[in-house]
mmCIF file of C-alpha atoms in Angstrom:
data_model
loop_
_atom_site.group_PDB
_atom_site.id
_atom_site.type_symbol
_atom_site.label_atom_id
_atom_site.label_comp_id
_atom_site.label_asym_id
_atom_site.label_seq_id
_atom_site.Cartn_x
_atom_site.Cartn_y
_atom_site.Cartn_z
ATOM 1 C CA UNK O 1 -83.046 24.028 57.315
ATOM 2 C CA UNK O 2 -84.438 20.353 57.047
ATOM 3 C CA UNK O 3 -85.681 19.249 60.383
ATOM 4 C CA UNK O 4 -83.627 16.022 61.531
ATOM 5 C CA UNK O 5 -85.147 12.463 62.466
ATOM 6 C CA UNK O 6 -82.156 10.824 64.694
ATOM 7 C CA UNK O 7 -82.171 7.075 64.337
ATOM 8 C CA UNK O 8 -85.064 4.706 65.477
ATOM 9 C CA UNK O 9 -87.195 8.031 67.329
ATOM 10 C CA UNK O 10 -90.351 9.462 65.506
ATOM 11 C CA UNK O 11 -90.374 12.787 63.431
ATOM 12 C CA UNK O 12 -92.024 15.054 64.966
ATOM 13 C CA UNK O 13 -95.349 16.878 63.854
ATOM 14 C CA UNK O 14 -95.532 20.130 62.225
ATOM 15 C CA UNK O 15 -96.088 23.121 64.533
ATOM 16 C CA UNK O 16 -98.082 25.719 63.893
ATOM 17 C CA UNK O 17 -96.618 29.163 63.376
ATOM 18 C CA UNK O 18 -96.009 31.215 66.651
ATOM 19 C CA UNK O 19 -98.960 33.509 67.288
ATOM 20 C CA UNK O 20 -98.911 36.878 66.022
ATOM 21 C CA UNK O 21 -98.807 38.459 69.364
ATOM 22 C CA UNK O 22 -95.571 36.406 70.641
ATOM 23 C CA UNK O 23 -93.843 37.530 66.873
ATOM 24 C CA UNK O 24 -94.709 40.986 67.387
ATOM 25 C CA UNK O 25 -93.142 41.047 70.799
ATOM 26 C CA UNK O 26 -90.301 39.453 69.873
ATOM 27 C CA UNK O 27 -89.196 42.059 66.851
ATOM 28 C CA UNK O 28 -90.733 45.318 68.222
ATOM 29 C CA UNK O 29 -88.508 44.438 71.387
ATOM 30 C CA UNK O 30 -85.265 43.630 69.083
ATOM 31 C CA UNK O 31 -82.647 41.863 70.800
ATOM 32 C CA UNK O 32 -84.641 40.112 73.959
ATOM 33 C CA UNK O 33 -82.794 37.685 75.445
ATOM 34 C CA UNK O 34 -79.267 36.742 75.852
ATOM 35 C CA UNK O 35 -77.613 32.937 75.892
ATOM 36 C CA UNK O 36 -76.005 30.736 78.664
ATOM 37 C CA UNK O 37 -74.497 27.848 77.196
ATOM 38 C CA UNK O 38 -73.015 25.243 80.101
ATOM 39 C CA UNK O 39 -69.893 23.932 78.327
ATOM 40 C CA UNK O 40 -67.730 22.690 80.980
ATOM 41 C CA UNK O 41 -69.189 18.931 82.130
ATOM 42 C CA UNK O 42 -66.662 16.210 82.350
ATOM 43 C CA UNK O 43 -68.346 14.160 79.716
ATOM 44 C CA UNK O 44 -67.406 10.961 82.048
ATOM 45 C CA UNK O 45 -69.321 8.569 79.207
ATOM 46 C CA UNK O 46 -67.568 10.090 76.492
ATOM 47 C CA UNK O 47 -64.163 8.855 78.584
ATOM 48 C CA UNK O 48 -63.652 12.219 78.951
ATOM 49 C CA UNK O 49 -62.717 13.655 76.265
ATOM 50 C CA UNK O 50 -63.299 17.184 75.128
ATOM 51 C CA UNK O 51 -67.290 17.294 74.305
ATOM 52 C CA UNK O 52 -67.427 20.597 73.211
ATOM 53 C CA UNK O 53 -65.163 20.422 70.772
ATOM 54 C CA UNK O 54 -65.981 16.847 69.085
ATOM 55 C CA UNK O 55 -67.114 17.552 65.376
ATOM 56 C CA UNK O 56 -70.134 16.911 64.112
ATOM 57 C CA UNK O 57 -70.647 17.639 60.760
ATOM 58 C CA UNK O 58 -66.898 19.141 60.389
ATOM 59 C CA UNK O 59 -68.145 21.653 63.295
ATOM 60 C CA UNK O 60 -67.696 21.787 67.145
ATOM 61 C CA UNK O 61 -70.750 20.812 68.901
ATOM 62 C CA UNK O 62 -70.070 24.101 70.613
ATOM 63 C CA UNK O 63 -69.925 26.008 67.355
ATOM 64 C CA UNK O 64 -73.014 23.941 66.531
ATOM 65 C CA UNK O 65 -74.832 25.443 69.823
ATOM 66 C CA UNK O 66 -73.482 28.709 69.081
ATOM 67 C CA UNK O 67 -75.035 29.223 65.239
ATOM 68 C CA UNK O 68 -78.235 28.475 67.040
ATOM 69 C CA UNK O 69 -77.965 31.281 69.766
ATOM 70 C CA UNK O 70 -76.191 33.478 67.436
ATOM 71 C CA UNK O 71 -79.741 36.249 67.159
ATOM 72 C CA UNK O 72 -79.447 36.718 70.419
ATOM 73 C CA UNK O 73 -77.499 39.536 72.522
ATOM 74 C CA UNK O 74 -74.531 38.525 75.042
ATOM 75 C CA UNK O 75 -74.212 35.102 74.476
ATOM 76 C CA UNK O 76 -71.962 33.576 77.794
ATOM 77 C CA UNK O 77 -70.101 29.940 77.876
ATOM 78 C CA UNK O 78 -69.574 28.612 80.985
ATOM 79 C CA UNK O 79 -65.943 26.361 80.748
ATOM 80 C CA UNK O 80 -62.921 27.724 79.605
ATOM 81 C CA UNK O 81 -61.864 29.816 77.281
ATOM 82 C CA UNK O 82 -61.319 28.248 73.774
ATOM 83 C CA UNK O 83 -61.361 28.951 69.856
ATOM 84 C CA UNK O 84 -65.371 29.575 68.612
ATOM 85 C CA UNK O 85 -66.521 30.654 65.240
ATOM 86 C CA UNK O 86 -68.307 33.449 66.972
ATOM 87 C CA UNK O 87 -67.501 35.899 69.671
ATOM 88 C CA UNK O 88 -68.381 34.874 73.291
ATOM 89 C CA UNK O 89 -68.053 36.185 76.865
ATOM 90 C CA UNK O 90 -66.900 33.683 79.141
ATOM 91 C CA UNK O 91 -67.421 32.412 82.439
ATOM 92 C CA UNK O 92 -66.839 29.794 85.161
ATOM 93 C CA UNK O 93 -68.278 28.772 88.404
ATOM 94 C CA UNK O 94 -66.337 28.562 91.105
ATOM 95 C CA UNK O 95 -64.853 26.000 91.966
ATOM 96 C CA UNK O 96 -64.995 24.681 88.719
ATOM 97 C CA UNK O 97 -66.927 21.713 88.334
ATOM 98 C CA UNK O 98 -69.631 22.687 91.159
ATOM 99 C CA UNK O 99 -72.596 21.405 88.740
ATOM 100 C CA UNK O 100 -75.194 22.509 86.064
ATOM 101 C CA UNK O 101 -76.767 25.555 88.794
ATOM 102 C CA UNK O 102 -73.414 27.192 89.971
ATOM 103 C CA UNK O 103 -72.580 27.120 86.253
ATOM 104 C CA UNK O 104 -75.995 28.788 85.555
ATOM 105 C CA UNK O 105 -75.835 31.072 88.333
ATOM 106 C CA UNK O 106 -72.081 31.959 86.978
ATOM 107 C CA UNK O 107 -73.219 32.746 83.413
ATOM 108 C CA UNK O 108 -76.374 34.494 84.807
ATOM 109 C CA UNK O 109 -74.114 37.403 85.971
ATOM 110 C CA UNK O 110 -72.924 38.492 82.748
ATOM 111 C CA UNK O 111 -76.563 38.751 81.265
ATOM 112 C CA UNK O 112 -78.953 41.600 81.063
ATOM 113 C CA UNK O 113 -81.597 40.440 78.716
ATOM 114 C CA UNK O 114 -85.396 39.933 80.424
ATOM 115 C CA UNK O 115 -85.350 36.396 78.658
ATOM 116 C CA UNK O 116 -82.246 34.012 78.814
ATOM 117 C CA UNK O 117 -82.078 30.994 76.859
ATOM 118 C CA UNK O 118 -80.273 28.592 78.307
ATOM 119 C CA UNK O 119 -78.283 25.445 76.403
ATOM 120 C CA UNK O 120 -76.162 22.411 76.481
ATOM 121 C CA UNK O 121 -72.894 22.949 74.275
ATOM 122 C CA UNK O 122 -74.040 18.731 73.297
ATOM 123 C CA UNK O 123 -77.018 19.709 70.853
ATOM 124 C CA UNK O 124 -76.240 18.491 67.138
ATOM 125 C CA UNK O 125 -79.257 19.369 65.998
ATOM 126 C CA UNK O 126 -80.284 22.697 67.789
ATOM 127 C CA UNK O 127 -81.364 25.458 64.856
ATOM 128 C CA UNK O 128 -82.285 29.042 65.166
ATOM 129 C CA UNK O 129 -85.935 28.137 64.571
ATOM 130 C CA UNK O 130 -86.035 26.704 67.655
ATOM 131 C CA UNK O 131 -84.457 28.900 69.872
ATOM 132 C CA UNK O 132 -87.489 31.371 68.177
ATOM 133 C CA UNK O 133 -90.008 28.683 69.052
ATOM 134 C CA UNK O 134 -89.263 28.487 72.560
ATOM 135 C CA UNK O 135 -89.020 32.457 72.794
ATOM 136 C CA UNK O 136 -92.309 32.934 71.185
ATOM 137 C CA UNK O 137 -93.930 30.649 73.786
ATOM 138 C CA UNK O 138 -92.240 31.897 76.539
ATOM 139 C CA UNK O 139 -93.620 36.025 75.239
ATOM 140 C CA UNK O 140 -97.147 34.231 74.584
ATOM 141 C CA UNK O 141 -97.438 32.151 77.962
ATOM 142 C CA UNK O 142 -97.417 33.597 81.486
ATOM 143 C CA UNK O 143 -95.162 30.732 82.318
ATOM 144 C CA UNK O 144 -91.678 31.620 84.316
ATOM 145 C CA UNK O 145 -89.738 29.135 81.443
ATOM 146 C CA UNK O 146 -90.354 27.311 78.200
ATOM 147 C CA UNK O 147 -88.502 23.767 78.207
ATOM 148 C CA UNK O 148 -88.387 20.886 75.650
ATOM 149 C CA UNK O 149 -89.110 17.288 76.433
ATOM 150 C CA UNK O 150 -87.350 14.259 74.637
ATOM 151 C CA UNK O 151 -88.881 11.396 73.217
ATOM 152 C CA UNK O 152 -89.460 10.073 76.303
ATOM 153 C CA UNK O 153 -91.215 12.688 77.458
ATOM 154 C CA UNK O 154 -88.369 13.824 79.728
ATOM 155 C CA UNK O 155 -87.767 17.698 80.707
ATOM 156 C CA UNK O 156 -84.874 18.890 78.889
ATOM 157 C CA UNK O 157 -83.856 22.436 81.185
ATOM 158 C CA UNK O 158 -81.111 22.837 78.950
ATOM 159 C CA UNK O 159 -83.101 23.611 75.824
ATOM 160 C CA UNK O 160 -85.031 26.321 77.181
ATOM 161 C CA UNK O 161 -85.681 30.130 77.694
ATOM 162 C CA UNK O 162 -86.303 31.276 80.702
ATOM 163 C CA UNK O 163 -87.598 34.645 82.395
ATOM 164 C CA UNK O 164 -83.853 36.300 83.919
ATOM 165 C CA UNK O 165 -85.714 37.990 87.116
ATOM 166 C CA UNK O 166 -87.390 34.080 87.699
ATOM 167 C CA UNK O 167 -84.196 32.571 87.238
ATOM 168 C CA UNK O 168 -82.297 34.731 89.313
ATOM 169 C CA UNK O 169 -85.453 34.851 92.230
ATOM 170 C CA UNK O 170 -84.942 30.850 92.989
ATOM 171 C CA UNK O 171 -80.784 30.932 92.833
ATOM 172 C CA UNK O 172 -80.900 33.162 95.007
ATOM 173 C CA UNK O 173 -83.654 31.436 97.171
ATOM 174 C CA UNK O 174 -81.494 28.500 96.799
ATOM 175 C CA UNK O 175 -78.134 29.854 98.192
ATOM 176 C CA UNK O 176 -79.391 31.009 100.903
ATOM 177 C CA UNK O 177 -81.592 28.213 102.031
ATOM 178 C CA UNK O 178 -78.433 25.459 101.376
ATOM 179 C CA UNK O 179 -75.536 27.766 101.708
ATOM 180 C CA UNK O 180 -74.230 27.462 97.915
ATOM 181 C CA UNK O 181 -74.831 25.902 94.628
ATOM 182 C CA UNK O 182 -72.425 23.823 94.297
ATOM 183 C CA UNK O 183 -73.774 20.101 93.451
ATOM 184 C CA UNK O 184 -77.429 20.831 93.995
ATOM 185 C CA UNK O 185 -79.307 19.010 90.880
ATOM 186 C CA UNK O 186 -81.120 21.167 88.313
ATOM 187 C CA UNK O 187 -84.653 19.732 89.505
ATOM 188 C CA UNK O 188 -83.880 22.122 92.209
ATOM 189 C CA UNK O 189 -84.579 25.210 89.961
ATOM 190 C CA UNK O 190 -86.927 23.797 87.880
ATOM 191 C CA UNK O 191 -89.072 22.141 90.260
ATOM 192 C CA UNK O 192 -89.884 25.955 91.464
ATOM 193 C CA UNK O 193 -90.416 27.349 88.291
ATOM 194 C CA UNK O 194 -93.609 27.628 86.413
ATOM 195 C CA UNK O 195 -92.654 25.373 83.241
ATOM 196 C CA UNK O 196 -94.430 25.243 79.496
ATOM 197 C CA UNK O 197 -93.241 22.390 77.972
ATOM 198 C CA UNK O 198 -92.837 21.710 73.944
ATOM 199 C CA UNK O 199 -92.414 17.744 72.757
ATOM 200 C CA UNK O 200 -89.284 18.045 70.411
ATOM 201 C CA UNK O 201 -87.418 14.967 70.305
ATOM 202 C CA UNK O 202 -84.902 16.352 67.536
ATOM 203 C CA UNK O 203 -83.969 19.367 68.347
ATOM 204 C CA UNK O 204 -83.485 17.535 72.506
ATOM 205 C CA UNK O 205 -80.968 14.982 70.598
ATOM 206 C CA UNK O 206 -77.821 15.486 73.038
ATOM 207 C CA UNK O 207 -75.101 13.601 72.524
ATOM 208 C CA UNK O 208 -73.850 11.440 75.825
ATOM 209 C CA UNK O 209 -72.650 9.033 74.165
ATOM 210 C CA UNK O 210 -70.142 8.093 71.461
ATOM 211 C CA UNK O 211 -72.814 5.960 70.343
ATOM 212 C CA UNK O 212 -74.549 9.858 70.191
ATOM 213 C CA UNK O 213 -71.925 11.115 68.494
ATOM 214 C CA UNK O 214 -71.899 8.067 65.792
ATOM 215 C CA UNK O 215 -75.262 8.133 65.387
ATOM 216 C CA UNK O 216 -75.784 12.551 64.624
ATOM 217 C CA UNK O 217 -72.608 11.861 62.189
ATOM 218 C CA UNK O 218 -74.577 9.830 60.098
ATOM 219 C CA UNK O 219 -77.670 11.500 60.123
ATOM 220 C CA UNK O 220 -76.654 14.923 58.507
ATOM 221 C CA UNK O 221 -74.659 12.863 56.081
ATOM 222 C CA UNK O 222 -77.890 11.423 54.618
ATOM 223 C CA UNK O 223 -79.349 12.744 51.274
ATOM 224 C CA UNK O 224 -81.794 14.711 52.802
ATOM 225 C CA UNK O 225 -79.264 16.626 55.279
ATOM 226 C CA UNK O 226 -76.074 16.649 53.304
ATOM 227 C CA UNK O 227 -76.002 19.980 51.380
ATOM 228 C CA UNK O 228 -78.177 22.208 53.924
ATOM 229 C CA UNK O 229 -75.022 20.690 56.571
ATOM 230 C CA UNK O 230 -72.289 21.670 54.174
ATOM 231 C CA UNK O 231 -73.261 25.311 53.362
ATOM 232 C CA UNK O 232 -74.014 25.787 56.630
ATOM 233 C CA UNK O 233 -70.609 24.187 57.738
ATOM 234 C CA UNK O 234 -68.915 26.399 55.072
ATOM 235 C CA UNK O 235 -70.613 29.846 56.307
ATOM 236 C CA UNK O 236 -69.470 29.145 59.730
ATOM 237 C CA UNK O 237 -65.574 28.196 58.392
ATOM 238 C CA UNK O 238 -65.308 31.719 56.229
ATOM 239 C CA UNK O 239 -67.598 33.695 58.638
ATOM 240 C CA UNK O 240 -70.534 34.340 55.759
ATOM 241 C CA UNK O 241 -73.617 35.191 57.238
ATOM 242 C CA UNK O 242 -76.124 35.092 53.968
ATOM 243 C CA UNK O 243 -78.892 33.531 53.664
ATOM 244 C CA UNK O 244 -79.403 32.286 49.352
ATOM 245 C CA UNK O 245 -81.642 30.639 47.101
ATOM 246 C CA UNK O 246 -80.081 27.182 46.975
ATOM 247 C CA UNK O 247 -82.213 26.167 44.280
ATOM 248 C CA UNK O 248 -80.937 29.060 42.338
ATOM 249 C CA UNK O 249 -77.503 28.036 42.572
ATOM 250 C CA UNK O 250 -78.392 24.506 41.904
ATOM 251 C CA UNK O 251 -80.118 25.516 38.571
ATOM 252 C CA UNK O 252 -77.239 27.861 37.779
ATOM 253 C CA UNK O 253 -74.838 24.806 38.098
ATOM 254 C CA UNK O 254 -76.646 22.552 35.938
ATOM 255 C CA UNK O 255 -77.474 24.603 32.969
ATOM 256 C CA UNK O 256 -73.689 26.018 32.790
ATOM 257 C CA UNK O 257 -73.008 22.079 33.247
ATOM 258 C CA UNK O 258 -74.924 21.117 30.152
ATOM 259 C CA UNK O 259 -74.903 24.313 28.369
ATOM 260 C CA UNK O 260 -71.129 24.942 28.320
ATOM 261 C CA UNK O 261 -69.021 22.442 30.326
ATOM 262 C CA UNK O 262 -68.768 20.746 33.806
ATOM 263 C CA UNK O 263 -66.081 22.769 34.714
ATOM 264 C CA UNK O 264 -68.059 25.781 33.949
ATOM 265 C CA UNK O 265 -70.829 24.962 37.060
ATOM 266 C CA UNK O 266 -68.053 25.301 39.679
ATOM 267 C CA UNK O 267 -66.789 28.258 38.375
ATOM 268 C CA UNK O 268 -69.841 30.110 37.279
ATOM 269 C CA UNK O 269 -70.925 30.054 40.354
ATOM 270 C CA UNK O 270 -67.777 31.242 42.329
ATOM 271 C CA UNK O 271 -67.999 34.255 39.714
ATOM 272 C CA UNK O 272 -71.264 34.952 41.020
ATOM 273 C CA UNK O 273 -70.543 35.214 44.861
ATOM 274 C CA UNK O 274 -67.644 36.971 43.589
ATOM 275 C CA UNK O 275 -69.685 39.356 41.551
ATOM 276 C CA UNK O 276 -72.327 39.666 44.316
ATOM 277 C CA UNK O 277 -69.348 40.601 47.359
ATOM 278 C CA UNK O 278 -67.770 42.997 44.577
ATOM 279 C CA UNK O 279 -71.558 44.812 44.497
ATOM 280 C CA UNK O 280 -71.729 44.629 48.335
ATOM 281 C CA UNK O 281 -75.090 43.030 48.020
ATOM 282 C CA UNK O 282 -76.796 40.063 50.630
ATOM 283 C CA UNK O 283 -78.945 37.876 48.904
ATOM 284 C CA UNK O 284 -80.731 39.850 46.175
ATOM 285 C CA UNK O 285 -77.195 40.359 44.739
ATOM 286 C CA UNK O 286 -76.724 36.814 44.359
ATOM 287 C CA UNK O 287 -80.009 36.258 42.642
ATOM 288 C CA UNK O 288 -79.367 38.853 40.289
ATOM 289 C CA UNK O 289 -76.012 37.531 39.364
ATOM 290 C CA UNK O 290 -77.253 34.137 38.742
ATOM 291 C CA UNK O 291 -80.264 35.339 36.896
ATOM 292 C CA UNK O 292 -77.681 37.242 34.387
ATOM 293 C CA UNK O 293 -74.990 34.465 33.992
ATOM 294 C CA UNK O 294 -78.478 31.807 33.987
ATOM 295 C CA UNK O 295 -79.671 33.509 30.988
ATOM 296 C CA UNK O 296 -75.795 33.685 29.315
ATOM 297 C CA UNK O 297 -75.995 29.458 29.633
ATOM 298 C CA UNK O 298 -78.929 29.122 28.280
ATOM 299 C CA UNK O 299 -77.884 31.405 24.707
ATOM 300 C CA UNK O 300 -74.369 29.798 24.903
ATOM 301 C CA UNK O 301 -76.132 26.754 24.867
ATOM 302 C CA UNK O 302 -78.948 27.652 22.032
ATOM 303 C CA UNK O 303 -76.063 28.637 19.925
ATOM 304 C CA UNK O 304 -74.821 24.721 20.242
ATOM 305 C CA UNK O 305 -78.528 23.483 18.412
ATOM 306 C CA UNK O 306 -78.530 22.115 14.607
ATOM 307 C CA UNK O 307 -80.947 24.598 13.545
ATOM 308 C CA UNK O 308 -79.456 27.886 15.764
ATOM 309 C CA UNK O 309 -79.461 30.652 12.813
ATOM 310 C CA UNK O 310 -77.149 33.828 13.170
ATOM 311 C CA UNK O 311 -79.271 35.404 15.638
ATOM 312 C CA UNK O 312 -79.614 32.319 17.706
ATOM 313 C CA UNK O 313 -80.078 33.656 21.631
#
């Protein structure tokens, strides 16, 4: 996916791949860390309205959150229960509304996973690729958590993956030394953590604001964002979880555009998913299928030149 540049902040650099040690750890291990997602703020500058499920992108910024977390094993919201393109576990603190570490602790109890990565259900631009890049430095560094900052330079707790026994070692401390979680500030946890900290001022985009909102809207409607946006958006809506050769598709398209007809580049390419699903293939099914009907649009079309002879194609 195209990395996003919200309005008026710097891109940020290129990181370097994840060392080989953290990548190893991660995969040999499998599934090593499960998901909290806090979902149940009032979203007082919003006017209160339901944050969660504003669109973005013709998706719920929860559903958004969700694709991000989705490699992960017990994923748990903390709010109430609602319609997600993916299957959750849910959660609430009690009382409800007793702040960001009672939700935590809440979500925390339904988790098993040595690493927990922990998110905001307000994160437009939150990918996979980041919930990997925080992982891999938290299985490189001896650090307790692995946070990003925003722009301005801000800890972000809830964009980050955390060790589950650290985590659980300070809410506890922090119960019994104030009786309860209920209103204490996240600074409370995090100021007793040992903290890595990775500059990411796109992937920390939240949305507070309608302003926020406004603002994320526009960006993944721009040229650069549009089509990675929509096929994602369209996975999530039919529940397709394939990764394929966009180019491929794209190629496909045009040369049964100008080969044949334009009707024939909508089409041609539905046959091929449909030809692909009927082979029960993932992605080199696909490829295959487009290869074939590629190479049909290209002799269609050589049979269309002034000087094609009987055996044109």
């Amino acid at each position: 996916m195209t990395a996003y540049d919200p309005p008026g902040q710097p891109q940020p650099q290129p990181q370097p791949p994840p060392p080989r040690a953290a990548a190893d750890a991660y995969d040999a291990a499998g599934t090593v860390y499960d998901a909290v997602v806090l979902a149940g703020g009032a979203a007082r500058r919003l006017g209160g309205a339901d944050k969660p499920g504003v669109r973005v992108g013709g998706r719920a910024l929860l559903d958004r959150v969700l694709a991000a977390c989705a490699g992960g094993g017990t994923t748990v919201v903390v709010a109430d229960p609602r319609q997600t393109a993916r299957p959750v576990v849910w959660a609430r603190e009690d009382p409800p509304g007793g702040g960001p570490l009672a939700a935590l602790e809440a979500g925390l109890r339904h988790t098993t996973a040595p690493y927990v990565v922990v998110l905001s259900a307000d994160l437009p631009f939150l990918r996979e690729t980041t919930v990997r890049r925080l992982l891999d430095a938290l299985a490189t560094h001896g650090s307790e958590g692995v946070l990003l900052t925003d722009p301005d330079g801000r800890d972000q707790p809830l964009v980050a993956a955390y060790r589950a026994d650290a985590l659980r070692r300070e809410l506890t401390a922090l119960t019994a030394g104030h009786g309860g979680l209920t209103g204490l500030p996240l600074r409370r946890l995090t100021g007793a953590l040992d903290l890595t900290r990775i500059a990411d001022p796109v992937a920390s985009f939240d949305c507070d604001t309608w302003e926020d909102i406004a603002a994320a809207r526009a960006q993944i409607r721009e040229h650069g964002h549009v089509l990675d946006e929509w096929i994602s958006a369209v996975k999530d809506e039919l529940g397709i979880d394939l990764d394929v050769d966009t180019g491929t598709l794209l190629d496909l398209a045009r040369d049964a555009a100008h080969g044949v007809a334009r009707p024939a580049a909508p089409l041609t390419t539905f046959l091929v998913g449909y030809a692909a699903a009927r082979a029960e293939g993932g992605p080199e099914a696909v490829a295959e299928a487009a290869r074939k009907a590629a190479a049909l649009a290209l002799r269609w079309a050589d049979e269309n030149t002034p000087d094609a002879g009987p055996d044109a194609g």
